[in-house]
CSV table of C-alpha atoms in Angstrom, one decimal:
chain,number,residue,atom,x,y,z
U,20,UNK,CA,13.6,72.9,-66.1
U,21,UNK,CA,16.5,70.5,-65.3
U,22,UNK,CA,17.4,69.2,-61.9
U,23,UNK,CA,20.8,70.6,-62.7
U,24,UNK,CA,19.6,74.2,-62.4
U,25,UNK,CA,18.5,74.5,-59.2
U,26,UNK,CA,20.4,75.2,-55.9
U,27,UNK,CA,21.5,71.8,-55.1
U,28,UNK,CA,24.1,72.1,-58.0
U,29,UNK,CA,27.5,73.4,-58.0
U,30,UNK,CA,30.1,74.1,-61.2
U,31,UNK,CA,33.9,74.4,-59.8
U,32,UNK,CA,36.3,75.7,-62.7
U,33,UNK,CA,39.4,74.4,-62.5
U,34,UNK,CA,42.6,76.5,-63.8
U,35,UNK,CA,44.7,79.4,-64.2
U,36,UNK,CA,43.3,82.3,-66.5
U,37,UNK,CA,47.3,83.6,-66.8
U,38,UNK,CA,48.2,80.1,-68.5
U,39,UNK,CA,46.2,80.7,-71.9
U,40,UNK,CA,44.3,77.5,-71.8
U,41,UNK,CA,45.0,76.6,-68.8
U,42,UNK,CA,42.1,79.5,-68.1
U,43,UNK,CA,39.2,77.4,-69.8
U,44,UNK,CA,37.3,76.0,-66.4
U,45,UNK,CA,37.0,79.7,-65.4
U,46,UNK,CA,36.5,80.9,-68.7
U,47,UNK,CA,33.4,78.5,-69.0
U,48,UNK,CA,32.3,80.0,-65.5
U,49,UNK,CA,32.6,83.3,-66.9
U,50,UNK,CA,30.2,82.3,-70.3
U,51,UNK,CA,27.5,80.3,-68.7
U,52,UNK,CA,27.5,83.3,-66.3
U,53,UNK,CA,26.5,85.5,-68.8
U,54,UNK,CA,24.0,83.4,-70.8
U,55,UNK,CA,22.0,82.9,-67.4
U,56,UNK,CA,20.0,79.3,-68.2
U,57,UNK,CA,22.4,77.9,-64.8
U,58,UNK,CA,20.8,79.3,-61.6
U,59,UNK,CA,23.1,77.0,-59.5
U,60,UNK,CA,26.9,77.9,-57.8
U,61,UNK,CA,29.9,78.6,-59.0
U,62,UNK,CA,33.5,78.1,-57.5
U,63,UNK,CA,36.8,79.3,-59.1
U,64,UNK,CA,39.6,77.4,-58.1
U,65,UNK,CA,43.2,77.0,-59.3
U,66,UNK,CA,43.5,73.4,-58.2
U,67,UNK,CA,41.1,71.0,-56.0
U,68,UNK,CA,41.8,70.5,-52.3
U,69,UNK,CA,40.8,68.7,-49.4
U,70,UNK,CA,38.4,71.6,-48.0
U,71,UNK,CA,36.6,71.1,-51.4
U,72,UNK,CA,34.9,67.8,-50.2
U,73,UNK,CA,33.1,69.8,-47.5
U,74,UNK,CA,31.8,71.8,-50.1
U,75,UNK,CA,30.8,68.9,-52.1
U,76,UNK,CA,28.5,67.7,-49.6
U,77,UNK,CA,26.4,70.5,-49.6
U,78,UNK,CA,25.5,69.4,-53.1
U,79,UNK,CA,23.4,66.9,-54.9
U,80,UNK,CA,25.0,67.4,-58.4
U,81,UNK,CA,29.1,68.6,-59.0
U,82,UNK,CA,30.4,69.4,-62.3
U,83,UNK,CA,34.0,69.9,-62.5
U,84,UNK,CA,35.3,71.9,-65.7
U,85,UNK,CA,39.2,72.1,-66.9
U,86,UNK,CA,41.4,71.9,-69.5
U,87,UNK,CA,42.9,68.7,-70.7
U,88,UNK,CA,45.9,68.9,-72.5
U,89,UNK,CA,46.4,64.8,-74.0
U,90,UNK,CA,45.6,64.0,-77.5
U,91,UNK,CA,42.8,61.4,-76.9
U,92,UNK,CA,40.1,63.5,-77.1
U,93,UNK,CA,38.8,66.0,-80.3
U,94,UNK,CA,36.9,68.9,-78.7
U,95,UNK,CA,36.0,68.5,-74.7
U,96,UNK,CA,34.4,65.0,-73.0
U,97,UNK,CA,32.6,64.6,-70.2
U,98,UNK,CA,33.0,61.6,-68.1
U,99,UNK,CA,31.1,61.1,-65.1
U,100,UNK,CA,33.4,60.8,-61.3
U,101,UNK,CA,33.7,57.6,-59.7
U,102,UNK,CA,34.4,57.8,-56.1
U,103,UNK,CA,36.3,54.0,-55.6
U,104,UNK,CA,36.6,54.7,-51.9
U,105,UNK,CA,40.3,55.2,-52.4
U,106,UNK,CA,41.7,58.3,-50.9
U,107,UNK,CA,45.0,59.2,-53.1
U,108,UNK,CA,46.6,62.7,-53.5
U,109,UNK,CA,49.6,64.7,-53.6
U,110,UNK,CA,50.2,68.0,-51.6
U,111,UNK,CA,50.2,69.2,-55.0
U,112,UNK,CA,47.3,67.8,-57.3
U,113,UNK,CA,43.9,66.0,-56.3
U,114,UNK,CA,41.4,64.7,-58.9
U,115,UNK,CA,37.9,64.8,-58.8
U,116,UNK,CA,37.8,61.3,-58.1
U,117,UNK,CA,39.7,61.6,-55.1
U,118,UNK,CA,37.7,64.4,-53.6
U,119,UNK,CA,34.5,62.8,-54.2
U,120,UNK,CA,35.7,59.7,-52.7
U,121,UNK,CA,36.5,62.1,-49.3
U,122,UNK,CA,32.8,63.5,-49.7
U,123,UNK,CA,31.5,60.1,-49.6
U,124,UNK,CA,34.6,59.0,-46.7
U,125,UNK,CA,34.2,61.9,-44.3
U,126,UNK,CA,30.1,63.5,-44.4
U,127,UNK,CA,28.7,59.5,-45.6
U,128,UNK,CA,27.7,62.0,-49.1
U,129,UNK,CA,27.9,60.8,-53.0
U,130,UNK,CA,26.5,63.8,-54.8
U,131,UNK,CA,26.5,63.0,-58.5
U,132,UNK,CA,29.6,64.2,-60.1
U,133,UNK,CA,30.8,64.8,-63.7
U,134,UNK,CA,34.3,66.1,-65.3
U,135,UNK,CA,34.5,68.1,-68.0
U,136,UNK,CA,37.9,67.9,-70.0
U,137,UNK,CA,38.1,70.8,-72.6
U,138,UNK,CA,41.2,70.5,-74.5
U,139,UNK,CA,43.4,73.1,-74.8
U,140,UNK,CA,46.6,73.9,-76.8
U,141,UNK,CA,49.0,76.4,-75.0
U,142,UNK,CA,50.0,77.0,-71.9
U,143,UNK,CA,52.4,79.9,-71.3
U,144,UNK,CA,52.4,82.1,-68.9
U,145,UNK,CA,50.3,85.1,-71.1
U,146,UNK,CA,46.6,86.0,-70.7
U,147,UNK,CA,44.0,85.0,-73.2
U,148,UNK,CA,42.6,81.6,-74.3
U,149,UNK,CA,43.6,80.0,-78.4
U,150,UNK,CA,41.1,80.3,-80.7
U,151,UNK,CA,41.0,76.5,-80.8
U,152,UNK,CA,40.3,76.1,-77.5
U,153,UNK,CA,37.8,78.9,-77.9
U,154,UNK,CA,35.9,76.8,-80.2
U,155,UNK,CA,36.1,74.0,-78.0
U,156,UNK,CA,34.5,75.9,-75.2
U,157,UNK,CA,31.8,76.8,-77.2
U,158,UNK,CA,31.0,73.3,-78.1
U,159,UNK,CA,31.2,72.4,-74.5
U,160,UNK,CA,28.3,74.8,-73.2
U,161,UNK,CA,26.1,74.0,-76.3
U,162,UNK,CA,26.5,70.2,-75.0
U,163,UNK,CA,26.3,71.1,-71.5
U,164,UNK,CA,23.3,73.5,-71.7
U,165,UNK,CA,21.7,71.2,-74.3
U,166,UNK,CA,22.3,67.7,-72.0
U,167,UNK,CA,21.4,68.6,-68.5
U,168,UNK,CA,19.2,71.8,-68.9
């Protein structure tokens, strides 16, 4: 068994499951829920905050799962967080980067952290994920189960 399934591991989806794609961090929540091979925590949030690095420090591994709209990638990516020690945000948006580096800045914590972009296609306000970006989910929990468990 993988490090990544035990306790000390912690999945936040990222997103808005009334935006179509927008919904695919929870949505992959929601599927690696039901398939059970990931014993460790899930949060569901809409955005990252500040509070989050708290929770980050309780943890020794973070994945953080969203949709990515750009064109540069094909299906999903994952691309492991650096925390640069720079502490930049908006009142609006904060990356994973940026929380991490508040982990490391406020509880002396680095837990090892990953992002992983699933591309997504549309974005109104109406429930219910593409069937591209359907396919793309699937392709990023084969990886993901497949790579760290």
């Amino acid at each position: 068994m993988n490090s990544s399934n035990h306790n000390n591991t912690i999945i936040f989806g990222i997103g808005n499951s009334a935006r179509q794609d927008d919904g695919l961090g929870w949505a992959f929540l929601d599927k690696i829920g039901k398939t059970g091979f990931f014993g460790g925590e899930k949060q569901y949030c809409y955005q990252l905050n500040i509070e989050d690095a708290e929770i980050l420090a309780n943890y020794d591994k973070v994945f953080f799962v969203d949709a990515y709209e750009g064109n540069d990638i094909k299906d999903f990516k994952i691309e492991k967080c650096k925390s640069n020690g720079e502490i930049t945000y908006t009142t609006h948006a904060l990356s994973p980067d940026a929380v991490l580096a508040l982990c490391e800045n406020i509880y002396k914590k680095n837990p090892e952290a990953y992002i992983i972009k699933i591309k997504g296609y549309k974005w109104n306000l109406e429930e219910g994920i593409s069937e591209k970006a359907k396919s793309n989910l699937k392709s990023a929990i084969i990886y993901f189960r497949d790579k760290y468990f």
